[in-house]
Short mmCIF file of C-alpha atoms in Angstrom, two decimals:
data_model
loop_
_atom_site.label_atom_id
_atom_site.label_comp_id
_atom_site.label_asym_id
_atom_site.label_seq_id
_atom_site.Cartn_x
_atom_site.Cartn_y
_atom_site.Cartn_z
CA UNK L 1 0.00 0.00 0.00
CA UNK L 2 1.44 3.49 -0.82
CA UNK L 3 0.43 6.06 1.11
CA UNK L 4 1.82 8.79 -1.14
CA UNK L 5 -1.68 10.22 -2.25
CA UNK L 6 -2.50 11.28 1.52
CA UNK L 7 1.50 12.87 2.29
CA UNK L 8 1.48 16.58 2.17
CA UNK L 9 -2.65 16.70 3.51
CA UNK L 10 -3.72 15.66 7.43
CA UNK L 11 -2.16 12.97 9.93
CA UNK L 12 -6.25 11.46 9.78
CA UNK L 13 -6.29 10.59 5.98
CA UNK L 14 -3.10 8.96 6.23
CA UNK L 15 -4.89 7.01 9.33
CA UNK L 16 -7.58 6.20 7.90
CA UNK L 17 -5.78 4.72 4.69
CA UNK L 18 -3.69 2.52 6.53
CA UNK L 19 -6.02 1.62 8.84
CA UNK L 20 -8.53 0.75 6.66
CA UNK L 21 -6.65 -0.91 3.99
CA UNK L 22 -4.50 -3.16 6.01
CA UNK L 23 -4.45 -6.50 5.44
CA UNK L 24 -2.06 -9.50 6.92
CA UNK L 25 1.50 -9.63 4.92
CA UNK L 26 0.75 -6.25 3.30
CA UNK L 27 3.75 -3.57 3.40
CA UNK L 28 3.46 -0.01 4.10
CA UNK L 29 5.01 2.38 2.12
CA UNK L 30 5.38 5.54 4.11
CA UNK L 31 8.20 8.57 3.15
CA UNK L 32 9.36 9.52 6.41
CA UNK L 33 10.47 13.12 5.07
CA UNK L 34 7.38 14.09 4.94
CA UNK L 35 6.40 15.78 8.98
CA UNK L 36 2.27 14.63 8.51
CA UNK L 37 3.66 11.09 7.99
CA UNK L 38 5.58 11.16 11.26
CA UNK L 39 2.57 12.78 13.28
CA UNK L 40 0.45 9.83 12.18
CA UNK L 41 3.13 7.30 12.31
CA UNK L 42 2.11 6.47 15.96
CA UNK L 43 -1.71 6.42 15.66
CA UNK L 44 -1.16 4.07 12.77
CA UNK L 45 0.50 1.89 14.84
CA UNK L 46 -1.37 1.32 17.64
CA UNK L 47 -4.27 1.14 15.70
CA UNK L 48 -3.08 -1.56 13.80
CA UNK L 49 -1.86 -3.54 16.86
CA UNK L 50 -4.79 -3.05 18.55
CA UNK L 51 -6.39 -4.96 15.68
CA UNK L 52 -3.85 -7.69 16.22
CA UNK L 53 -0.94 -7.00 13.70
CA UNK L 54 2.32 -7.58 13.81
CA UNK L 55 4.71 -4.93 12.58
CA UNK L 56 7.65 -6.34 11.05
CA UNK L 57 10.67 -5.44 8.85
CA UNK L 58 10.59 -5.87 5.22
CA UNK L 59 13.15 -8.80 5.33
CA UNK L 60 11.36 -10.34 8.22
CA UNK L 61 8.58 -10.67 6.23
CA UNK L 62 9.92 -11.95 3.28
CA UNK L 63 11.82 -14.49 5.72
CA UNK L 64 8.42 -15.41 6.84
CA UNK L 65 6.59 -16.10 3.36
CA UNK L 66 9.83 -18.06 2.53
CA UNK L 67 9.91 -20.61 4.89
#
């Protein structure tokens, strides 16, 4: 999922497209220069643990699918 169409605009759209579109084994790609990406970075995250993810590296997960 690429959050690129919500950078630039409010913390809450890039919230609720994460949130919303999350699904297991999907990756997250989120530009950290941009400052409303790091305001919702720990909403997002919470939010998505309290729904029972897992937030893992890139090469964890591909170690994961591999095995």
């Amino acid at each position: 999922m690429n959050c690129g169409k919500n950078e630039g605009t409010k913390p809450e759209n890039i919230i609720k497209q994460v949130t919303s579109e999350t699904v297991p084994g999907a990756i997250i790609l989120m530009h950290n220069v941009e400052e409303v990406t790091l305001m919702a970075l720990p909403k997002v995250i919470d939010t998505l643990r309290a729904k029972g993810y897992k937030l893992v590296t890139l090469s964890e997960l591909v170690a994961a699918t591999a095995s």
